Short mmCIF file of C-alpha atoms and ligand atoms in Angstrom, two decimals:
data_model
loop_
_atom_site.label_atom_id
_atom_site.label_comp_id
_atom_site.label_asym_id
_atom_site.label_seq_id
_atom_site.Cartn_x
_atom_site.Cartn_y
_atom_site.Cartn_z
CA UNK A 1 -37.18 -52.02 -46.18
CA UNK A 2 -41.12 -52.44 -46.49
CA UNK A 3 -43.49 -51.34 -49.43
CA UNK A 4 -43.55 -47.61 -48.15
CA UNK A 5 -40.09 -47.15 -47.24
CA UNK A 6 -39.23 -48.55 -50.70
CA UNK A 7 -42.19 -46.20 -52.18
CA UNK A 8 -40.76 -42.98 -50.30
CA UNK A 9 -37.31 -43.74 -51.79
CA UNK A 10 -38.43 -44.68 -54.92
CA UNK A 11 -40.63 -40.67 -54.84
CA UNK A 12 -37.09 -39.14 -53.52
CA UNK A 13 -34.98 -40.79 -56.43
CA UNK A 14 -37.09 -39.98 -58.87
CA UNK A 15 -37.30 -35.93 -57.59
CA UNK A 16 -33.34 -36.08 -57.61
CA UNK A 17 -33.11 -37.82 -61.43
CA UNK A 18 -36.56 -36.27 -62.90
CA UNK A 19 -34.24 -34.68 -65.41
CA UNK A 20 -34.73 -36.46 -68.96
CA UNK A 21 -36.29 -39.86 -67.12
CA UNK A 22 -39.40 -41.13 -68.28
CA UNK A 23 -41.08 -42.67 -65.32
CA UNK A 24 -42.02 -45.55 -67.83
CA UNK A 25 -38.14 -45.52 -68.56
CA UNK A 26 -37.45 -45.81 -64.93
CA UNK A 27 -39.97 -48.59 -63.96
CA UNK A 28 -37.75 -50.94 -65.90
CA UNK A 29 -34.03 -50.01 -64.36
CA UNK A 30 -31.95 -51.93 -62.77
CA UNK A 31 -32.36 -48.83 -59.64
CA UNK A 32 -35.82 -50.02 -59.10
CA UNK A 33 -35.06 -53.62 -58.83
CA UNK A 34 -37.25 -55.08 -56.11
CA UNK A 35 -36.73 -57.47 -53.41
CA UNK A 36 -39.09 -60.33 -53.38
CA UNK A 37 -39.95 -63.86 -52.04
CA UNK A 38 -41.79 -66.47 -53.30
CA UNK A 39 -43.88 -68.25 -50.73
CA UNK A 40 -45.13 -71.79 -51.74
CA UNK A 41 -42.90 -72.91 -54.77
CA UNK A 42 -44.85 -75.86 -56.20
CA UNK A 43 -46.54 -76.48 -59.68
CA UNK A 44 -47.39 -72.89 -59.95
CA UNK A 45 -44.68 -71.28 -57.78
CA UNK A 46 -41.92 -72.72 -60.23
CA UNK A 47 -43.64 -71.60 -62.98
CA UNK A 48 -44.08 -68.22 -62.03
CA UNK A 49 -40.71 -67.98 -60.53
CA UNK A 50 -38.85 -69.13 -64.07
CA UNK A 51 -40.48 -66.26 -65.47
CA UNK A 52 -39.74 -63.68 -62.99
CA UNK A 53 -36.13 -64.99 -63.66
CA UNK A 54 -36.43 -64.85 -67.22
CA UNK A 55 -37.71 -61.42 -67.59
CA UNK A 56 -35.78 -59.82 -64.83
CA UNK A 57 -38.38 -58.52 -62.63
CA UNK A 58 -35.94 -58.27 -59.80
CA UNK A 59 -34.54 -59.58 -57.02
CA UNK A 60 -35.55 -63.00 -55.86
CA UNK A 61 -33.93 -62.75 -51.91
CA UNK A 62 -35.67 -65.97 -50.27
CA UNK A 63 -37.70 -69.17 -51.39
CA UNK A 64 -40.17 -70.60 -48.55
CA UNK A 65 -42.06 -73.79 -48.91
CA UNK A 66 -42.91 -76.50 -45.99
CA UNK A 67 -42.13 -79.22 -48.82
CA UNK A 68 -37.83 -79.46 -48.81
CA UNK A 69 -37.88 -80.73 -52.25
CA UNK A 70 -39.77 -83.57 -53.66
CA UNK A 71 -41.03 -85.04 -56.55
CA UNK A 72 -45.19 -85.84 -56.99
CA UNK A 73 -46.82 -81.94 -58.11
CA UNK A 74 -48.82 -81.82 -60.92
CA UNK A 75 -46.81 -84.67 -62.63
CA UNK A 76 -45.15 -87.22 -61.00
CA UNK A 77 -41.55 -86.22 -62.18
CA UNK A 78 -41.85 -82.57 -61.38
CA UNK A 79 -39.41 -81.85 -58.23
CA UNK A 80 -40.22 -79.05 -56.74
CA UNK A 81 -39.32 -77.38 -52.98
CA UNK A 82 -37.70 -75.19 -51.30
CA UNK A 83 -34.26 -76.58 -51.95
CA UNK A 84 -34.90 -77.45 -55.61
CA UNK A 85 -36.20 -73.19 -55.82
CA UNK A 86 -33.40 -72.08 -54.26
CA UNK A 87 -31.03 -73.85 -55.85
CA UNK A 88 -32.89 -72.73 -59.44
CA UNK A 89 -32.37 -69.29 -58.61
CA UNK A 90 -28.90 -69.21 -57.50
CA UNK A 91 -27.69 -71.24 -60.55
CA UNK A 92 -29.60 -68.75 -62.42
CA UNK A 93 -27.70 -66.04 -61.20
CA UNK A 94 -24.67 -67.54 -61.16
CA UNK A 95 -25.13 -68.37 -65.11
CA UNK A 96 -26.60 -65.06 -65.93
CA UNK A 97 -25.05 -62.14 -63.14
CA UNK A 98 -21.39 -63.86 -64.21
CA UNK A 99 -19.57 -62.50 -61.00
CA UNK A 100 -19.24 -65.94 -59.77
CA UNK A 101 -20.92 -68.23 -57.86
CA UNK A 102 -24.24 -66.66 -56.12
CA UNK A 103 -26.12 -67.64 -52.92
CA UNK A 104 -28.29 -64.66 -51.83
CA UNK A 105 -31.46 -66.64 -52.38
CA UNK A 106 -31.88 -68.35 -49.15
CA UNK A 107 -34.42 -71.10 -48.04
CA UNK A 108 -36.69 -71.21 -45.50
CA UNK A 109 -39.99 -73.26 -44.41
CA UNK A 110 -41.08 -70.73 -42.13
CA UNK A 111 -43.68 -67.79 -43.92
CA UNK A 112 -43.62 -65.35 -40.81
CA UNK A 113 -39.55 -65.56 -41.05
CA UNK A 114 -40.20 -64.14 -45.06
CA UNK A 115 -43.00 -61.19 -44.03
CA UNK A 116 -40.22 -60.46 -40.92
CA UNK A 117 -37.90 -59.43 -43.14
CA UNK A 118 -37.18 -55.81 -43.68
CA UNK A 119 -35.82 -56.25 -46.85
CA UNK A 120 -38.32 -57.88 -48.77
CA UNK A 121 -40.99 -55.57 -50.73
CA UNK A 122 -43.07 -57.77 -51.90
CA UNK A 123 -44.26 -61.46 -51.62
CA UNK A 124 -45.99 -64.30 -53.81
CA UNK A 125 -48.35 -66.51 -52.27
CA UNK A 126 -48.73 -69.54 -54.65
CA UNK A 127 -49.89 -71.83 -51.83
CA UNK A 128 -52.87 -73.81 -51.67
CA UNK A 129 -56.38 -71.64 -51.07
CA UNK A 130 -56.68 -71.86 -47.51
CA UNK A 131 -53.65 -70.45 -46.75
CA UNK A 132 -54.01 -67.01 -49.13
CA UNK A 133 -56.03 -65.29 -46.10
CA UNK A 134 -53.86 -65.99 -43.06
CA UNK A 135 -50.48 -65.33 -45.23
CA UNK A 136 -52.17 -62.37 -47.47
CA UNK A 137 -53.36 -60.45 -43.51
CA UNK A 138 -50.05 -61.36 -42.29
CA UNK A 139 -48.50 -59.93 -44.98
CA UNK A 140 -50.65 -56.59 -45.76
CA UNK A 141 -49.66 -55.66 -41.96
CA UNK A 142 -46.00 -56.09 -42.33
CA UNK A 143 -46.46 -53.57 -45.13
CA UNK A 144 -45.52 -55.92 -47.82
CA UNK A 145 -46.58 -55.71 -51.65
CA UNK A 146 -48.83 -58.87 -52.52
CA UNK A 147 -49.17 -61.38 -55.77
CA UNK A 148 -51.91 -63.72 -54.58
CA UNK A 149 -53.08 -66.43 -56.48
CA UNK A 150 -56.16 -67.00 -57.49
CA UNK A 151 -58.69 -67.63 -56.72
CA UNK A 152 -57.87 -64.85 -54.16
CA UNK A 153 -59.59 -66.89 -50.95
CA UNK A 154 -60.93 -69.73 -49.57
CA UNK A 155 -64.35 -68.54 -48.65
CA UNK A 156 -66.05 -65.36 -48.16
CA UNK A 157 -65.58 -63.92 -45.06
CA UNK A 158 -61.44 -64.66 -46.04
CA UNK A 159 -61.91 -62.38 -48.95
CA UNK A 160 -63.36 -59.73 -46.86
CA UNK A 161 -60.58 -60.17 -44.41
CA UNK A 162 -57.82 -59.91 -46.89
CA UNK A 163 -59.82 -56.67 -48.52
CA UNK A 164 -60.17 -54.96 -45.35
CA UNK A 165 -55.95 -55.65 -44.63
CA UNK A 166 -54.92 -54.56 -47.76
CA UNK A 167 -57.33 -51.42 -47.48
CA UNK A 168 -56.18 -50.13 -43.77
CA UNK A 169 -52.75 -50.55 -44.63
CA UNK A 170 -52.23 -49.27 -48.44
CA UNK A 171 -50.53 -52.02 -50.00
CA UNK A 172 -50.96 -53.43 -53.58
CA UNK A 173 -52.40 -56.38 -53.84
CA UNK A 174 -52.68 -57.95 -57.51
CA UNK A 175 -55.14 -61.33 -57.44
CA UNK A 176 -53.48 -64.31 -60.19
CA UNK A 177 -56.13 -64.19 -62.35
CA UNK A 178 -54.12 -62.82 -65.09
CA UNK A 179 -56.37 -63.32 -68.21
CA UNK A 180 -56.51 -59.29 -67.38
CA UNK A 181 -53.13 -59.08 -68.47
CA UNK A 182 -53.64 -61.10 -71.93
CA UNK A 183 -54.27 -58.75 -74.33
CA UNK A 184 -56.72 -61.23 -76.29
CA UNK A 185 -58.95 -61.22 -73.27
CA UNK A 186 -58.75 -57.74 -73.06
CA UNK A 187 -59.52 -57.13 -76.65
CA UNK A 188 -62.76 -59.54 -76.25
CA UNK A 189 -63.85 -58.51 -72.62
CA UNK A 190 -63.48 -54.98 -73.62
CA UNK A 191 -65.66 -55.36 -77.12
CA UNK A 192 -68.08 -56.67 -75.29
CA UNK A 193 -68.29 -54.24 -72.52
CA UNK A 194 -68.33 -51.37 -75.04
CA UNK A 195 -71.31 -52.90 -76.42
CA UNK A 196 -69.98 -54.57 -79.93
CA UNK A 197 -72.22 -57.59 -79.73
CA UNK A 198 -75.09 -55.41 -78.43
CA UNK A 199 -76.66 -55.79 -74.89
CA UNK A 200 -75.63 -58.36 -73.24
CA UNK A 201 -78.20 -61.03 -72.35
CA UNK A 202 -76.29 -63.92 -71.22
CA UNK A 203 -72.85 -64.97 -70.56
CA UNK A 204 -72.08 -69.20 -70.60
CA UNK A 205 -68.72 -69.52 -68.94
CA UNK A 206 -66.81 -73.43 -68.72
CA UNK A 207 -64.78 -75.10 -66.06
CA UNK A 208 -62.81 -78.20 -66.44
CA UNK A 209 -63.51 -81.32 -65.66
CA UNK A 210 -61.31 -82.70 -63.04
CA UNK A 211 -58.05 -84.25 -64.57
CA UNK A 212 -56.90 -86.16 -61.13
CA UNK A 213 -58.18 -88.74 -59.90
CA UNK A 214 -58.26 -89.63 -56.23
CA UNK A 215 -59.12 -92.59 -53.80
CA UNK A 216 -62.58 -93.64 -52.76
CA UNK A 217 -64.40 -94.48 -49.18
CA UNK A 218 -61.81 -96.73 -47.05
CA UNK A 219 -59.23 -94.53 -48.15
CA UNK A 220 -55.75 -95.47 -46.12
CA UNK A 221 -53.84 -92.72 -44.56
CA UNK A 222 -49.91 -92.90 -45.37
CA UNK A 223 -46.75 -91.66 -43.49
CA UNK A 224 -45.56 -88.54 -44.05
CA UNK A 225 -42.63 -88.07 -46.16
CA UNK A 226 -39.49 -86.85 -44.93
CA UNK A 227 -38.83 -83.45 -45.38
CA UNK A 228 -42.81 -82.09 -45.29
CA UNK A 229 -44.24 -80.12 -42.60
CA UNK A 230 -47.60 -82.02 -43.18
CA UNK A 231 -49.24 -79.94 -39.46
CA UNK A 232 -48.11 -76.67 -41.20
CA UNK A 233 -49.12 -77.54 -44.58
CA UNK A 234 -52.61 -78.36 -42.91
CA UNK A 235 -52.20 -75.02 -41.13
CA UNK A 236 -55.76 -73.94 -39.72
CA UNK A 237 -57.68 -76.44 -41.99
CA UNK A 238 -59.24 -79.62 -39.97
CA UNK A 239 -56.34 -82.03 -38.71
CA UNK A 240 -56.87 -85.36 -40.71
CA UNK A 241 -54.33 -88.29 -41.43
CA UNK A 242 -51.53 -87.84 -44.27
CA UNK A 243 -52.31 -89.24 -47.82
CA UNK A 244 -50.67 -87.46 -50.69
CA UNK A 245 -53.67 -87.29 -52.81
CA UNK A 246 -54.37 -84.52 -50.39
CA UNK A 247 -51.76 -82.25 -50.92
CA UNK A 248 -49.78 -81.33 -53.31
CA UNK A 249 -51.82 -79.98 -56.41
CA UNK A 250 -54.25 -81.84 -55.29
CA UNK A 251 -55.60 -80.03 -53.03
CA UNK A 252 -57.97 -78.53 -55.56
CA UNK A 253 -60.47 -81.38 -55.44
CA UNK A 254 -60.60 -81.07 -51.46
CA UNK A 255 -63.16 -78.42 -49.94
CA UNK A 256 -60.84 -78.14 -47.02
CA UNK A 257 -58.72 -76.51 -49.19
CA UNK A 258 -60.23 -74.85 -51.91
CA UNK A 259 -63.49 -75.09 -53.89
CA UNK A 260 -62.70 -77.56 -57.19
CA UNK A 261 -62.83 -76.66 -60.12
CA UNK A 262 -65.64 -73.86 -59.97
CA UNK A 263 -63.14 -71.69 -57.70
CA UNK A 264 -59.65 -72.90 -59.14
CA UNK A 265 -60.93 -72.50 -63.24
CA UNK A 266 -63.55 -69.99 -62.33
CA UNK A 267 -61.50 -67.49 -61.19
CA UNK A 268 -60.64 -66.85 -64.78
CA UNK A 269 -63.51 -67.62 -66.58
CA UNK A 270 -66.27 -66.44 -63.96
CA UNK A 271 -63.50 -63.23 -63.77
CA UNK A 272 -63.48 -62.46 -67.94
CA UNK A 273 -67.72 -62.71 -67.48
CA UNK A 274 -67.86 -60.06 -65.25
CA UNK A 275 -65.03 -58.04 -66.95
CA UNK A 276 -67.08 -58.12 -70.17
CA UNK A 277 -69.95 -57.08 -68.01
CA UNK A 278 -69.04 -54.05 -66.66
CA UNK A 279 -69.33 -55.64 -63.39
CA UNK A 280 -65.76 -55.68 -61.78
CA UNK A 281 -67.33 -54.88 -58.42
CA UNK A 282 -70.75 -56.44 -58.47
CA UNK A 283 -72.27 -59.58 -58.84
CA UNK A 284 -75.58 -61.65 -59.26
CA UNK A 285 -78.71 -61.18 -57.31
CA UNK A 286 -79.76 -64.50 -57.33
CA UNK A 287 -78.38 -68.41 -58.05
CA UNK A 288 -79.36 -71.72 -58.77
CA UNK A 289 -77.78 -74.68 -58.82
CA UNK A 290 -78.93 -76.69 -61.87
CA UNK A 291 -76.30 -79.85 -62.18
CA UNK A 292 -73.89 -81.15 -59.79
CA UNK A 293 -72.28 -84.73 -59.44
CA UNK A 294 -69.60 -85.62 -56.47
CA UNK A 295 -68.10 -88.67 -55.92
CA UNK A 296 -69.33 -91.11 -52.99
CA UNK A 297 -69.39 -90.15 -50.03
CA UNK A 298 -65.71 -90.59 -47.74
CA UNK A 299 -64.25 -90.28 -51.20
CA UNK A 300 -61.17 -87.57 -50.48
CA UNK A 301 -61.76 -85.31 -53.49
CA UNK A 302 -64.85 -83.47 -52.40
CA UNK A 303 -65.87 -81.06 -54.47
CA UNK A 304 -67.99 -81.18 -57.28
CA UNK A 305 -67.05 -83.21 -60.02
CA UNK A 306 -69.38 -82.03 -62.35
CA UNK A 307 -71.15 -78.25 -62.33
CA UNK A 308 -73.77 -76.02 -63.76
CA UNK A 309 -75.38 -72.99 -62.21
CA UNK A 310 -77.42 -69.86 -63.41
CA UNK A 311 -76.76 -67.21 -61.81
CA UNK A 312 -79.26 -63.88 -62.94
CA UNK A 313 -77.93 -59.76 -62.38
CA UNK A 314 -80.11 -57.39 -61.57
CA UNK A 315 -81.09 -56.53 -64.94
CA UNK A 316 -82.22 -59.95 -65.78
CA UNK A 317 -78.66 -60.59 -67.23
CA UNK A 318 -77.76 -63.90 -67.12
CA UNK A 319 -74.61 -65.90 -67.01
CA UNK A 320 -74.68 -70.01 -66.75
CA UNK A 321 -71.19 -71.39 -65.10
CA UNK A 322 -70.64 -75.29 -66.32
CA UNK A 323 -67.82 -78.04 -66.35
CA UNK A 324 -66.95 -78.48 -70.28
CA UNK A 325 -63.94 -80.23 -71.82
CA UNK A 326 -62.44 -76.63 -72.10
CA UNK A 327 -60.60 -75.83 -69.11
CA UNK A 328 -61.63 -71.96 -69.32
CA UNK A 329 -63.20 -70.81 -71.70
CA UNK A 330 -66.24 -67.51 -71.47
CA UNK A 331 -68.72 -66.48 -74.34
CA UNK A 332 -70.79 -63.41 -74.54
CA UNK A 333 -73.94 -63.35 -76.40
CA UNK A 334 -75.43 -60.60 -76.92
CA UNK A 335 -78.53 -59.13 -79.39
CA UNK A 336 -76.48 -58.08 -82.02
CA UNK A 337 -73.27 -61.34 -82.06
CA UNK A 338 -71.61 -63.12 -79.61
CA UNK A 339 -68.09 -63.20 -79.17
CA UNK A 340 -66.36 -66.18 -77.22
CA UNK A 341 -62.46 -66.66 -75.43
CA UNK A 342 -60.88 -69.24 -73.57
CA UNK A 343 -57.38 -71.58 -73.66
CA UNK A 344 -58.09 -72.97 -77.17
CA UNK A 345 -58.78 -69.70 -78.83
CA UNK A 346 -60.89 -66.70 -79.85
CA UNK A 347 -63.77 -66.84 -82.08
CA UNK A 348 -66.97 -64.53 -82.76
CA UNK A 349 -69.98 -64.41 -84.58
CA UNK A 350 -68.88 -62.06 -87.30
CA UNK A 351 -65.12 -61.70 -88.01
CA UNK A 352 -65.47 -58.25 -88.51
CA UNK A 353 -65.88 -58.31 -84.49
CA UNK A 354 -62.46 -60.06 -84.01
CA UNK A 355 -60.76 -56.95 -86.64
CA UNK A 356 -57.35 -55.69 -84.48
CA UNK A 357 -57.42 -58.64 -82.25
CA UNK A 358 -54.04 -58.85 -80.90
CA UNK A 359 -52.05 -62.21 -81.12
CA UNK A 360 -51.63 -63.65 -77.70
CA UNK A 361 -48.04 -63.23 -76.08
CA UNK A 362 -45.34 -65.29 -75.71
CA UNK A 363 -41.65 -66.25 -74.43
CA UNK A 364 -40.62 -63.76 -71.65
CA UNK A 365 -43.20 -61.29 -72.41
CA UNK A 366 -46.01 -63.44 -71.58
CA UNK A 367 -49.36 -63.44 -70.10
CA UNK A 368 -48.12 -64.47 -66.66
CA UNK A 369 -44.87 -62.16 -67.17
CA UNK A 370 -46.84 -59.14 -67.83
CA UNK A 371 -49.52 -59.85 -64.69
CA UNK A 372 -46.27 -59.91 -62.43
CA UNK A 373 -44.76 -57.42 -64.39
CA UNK A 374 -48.77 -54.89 -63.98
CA UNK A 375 -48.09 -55.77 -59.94
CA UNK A 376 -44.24 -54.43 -59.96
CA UNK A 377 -44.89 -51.09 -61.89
CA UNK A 378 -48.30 -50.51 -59.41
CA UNK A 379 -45.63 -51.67 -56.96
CA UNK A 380 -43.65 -48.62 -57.73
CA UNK A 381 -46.05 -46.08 -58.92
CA UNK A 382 -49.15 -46.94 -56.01
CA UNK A 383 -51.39 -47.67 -58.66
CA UNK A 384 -54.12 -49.97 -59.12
CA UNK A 385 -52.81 -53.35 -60.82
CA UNK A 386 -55.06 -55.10 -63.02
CA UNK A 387 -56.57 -57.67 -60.54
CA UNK A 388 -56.76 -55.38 -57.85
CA UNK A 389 -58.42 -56.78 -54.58
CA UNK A 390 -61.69 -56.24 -54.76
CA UNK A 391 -61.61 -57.35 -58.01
CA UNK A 392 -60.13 -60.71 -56.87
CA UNK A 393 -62.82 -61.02 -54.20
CA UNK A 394 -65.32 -59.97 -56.56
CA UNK A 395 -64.83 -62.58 -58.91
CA UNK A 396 -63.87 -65.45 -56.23
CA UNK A 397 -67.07 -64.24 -54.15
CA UNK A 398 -68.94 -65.29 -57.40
CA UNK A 399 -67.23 -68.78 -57.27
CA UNK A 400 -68.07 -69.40 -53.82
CA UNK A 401 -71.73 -68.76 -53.87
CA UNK A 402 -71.65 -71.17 -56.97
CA UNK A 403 -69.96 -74.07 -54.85
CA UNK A 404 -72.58 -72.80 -52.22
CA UNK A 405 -75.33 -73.25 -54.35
CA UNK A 406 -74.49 -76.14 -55.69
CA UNK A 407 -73.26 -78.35 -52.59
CA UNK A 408 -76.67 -77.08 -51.15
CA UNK A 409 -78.68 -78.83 -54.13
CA UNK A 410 -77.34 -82.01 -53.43
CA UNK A 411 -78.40 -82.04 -49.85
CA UNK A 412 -81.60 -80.06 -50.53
CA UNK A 413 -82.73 -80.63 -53.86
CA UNK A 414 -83.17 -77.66 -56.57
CA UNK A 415 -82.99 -74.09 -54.69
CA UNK A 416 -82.57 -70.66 -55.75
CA UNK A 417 -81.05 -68.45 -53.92
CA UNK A 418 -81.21 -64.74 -53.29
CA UNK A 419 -77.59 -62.95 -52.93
CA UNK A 420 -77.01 -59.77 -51.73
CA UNK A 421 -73.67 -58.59 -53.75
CA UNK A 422 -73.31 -55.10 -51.78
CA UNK A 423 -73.92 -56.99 -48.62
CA UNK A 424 -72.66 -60.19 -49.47
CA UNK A 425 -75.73 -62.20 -47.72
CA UNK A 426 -78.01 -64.67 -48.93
CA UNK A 427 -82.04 -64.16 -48.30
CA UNK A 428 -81.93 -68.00 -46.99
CA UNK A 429 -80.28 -67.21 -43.65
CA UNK A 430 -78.72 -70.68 -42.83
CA UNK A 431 -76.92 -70.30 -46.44
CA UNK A 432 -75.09 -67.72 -44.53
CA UNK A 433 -73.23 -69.96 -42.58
CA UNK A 434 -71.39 -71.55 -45.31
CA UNK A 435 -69.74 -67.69 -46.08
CA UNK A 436 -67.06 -68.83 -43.66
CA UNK A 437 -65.42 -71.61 -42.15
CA UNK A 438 -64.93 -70.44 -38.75
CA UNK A 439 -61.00 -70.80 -38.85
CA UNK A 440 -58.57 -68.79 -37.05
N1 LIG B 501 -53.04 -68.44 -62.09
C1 LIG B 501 -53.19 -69.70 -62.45
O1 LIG B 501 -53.61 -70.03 -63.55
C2 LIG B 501 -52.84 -70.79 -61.46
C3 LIG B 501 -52.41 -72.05 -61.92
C4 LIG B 501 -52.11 -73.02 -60.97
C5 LIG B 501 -52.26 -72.77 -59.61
N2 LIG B 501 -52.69 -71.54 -59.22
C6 LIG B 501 -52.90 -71.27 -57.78
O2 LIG B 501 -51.66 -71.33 -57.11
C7 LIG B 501 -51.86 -71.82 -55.79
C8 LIG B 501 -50.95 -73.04 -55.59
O3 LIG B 501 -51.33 -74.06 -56.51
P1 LIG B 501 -50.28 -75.12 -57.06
O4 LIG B 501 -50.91 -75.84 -58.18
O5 LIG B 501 -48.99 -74.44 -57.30
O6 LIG B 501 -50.14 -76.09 -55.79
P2 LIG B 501 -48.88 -76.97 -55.34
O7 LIG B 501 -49.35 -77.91 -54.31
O8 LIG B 501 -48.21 -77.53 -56.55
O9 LIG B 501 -47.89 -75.89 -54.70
C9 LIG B 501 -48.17 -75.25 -53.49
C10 LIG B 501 -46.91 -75.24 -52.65
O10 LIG B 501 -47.19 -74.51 -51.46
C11 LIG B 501 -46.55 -75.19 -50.39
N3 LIG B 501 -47.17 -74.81 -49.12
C12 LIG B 501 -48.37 -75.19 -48.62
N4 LIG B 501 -48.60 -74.58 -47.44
C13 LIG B 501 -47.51 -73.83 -47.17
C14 LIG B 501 -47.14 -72.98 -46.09
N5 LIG B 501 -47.94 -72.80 -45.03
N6 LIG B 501 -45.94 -72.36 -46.14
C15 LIG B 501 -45.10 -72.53 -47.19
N7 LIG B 501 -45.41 -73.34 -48.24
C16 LIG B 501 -46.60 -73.97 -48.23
C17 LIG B 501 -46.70 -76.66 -50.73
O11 LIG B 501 -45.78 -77.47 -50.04
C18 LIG B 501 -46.47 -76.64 -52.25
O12 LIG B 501 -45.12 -76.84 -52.58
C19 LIG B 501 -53.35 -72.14 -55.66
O13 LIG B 501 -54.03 -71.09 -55.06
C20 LIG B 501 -53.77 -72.30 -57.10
O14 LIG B 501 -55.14 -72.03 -57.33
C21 LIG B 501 -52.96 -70.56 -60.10
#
């Protein structure tokens, strides 16, 4: 049953029990359990995946991954797969449904077999960057519900591809950046959108510093493991020899794949900035690249190592993007106070400005719980989610003229650059062909 099949049901069962239901009632019952799949169950697929579990979001029906089961993620001793995924979830049933032993949740390494399935409603895409487009398109026409990760795409021209799918067919797409389900970045992004600190006059916004390290020029390629669809994996990216450095997590540090730390850290920081700025949909006018370090050249990690760039709105608002020892971390200043948020807290210029601030959630109400949790209920009810799509591409569009910027500065030297946001073009017409990467 796709998204609107599911939706029309959902709008008949609701006319026939009306009676004495709350729709808010309703959006948690076991009736409106959804069907979903997760699609790339790595580092981030397993954790989202516990916590679907945990909180009962719904159904999971099918696990894909082009890894079978392996260890090497994030950590060395994380094992993570397919198999491993599948065989989480039906254990999990099997402990917690207690009518024996369960294996609905089937396996597959094959994405088109999960968006061919009428049964599924919605999908996660926790794969690596360049894969959100082709997947997200794929998906959108098939009618399916969407939980991309951030940051939503791998370039530009992706993001407007993946806006334009979700748009012509009406399906829900919610972008991972879930700070906009914390309530603690709501409370601060909010207060400083409704003016608390003043006008706004700059925003200073962190990125982490990478925390992998990979091999230098000479690198050797190695075999492929067993069990890993390495040519799929690569998908429409540039075919280059196996080493394991460039795949599984990371993949961040590879521009192939996804734009360092700028796009992967960004896409929460960079996001809360323009949150707090009133400007969801917009972004700067013009950007500079004022730091950037990468490692030698034929190193595999490509992307910049270390970042800063100014980026100035229309207004003369600024907001300066840098690496910092605080993985994400965004701080408005404004004429009046500034007020500040990231991972290792909250903190303000006054404490009267942090009065009512909400104490950040935990267990199987969390942040990430409650993103997934915003998507199923807009799932349901066809309304916005919280990281709707343009949103996402809003706030990874920002990212990417940032890692445009600054890969152009260390070819070019210092450059500022003129940015369209409505049109999404740069002034400096050759900067326009690094919007896309030409892939099918
Ligand atoms: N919201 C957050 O804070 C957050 C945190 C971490 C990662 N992420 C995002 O999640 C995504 C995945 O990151 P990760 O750290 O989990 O990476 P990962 O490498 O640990 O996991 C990705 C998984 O996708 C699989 N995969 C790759 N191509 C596939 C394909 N074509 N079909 C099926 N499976 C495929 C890989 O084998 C791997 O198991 C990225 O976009 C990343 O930015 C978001």
């Amino acid at each position: 049953m796709n998204q609107i099949s599911r939706r029309q049901m959902m709008a008949s069962a609701t006319a026939l029990t009306i009676l004495g239901t709350s729709s808010a009632a309703r959006a948690g019952s076991v009736n409106d359990r959804l069907n979903v799949a997760f699609i790339g169950v790595g580092n981030q697929g397993m954790g989202l995946l516990k916590r679907f579990l945990a909180a009962d979001l719904g159904n999971v029906a099918m696990v894909c991954d082009v890894n079978r089961g392996s260890y090497g993620y994030k950590e060395e001793d994380h094992f993570y797969g397919r198999e491993p995924a599948r065989d989480f979830v039906n254990d999990y049933y099997t402990r917690h449904r207690g009518k024996g032993n369960y294996n609905t949740c089937t396996a597959t390494e094959d994405w088109r077999e999960v968006i061919a399935r009428d049964d599924i409603d919605a999908v996660w895409l926790v794969v690596p960057d360049h894969w959100h487009r082709p997947m997200a398109v794929t998906a959108a026409a098939a009618g399916k519900a969407i939980y991309c990760e951030k940051p939503q795409s791998l370039t530009i021209a992706d993001g407007q591809a993946m806006v334009a799918a979700v748009r012509e067919h009406g399906v829900v797409l919610q972008t991972g950046s879930h700070e906009r389900s914390n309530p603690v970045s709501q409370f601060i992004c909010e207060a400083a959108k409704a003016g608390k600190i003043g006008p706004i006059r700059r925003v200073v916004t962190t990125v982490g510093y990478n925390n992998k390290v990979g091999p230098g020029p000479g690198w050797k390629a190695e075999p492929v493991p067993d069990g890993f669809d390495y040519q799929t994996w690569l998908g429409n990216a540039p075919k280059v020899p196996y080493h394991h450095d460039r795949c599984l997590y990371r993949f961040r540090f590879n521009y192939d794949y996804s734009g360092g730390q700028i796009t992967n850290f960004g896409a929460h920081s960079n996001d809360m900035a323009q949150w707090g700025l009133g400007r969801d949909l917009d972004g700067p006018v013009s950007i500079q690249a004022l730091e950037a370090k990468f490692l030698p050249e034929g190193s595999l990690f490509n992307t910049a190592t270390e970042t800063k760039f100014r980026c100035v709105y229309e207004d003369g608002v600024e907001l300066i993007c840098q690496s910092g020892p605080e993985q994400v971390q965004t701080r408005f200043e404004g004429e009046d106070g500034w007020l500040q948020t990231g991972y290792r807290g909250t903190t303000a210029s006054s404490p009267n400005l942090l009065d009512g601030l909400p104490e950040k959630p935990s267990g199987t109400d969390d942040v990430l719980t409650r993103h997934m949790r915003n998507f199923l209920d807009c799932v349901r009810t066809g309304d916005e989610p919280r990281a709707y799509v343009e949103v996402g591409h809003s706030t990874a569009s920002l990212c990417h003229i940032g890692n445009i910027a600054i890969r152009r500065h260390a070819q070019h030297g210092d450059q500022t650059l003129d940015w369209d946001p409505k049109k999404q073009t740069f002034a400096q017409e050759d900067a326009n062909d690094l919007l896309t990467r030409n892939r099918a």
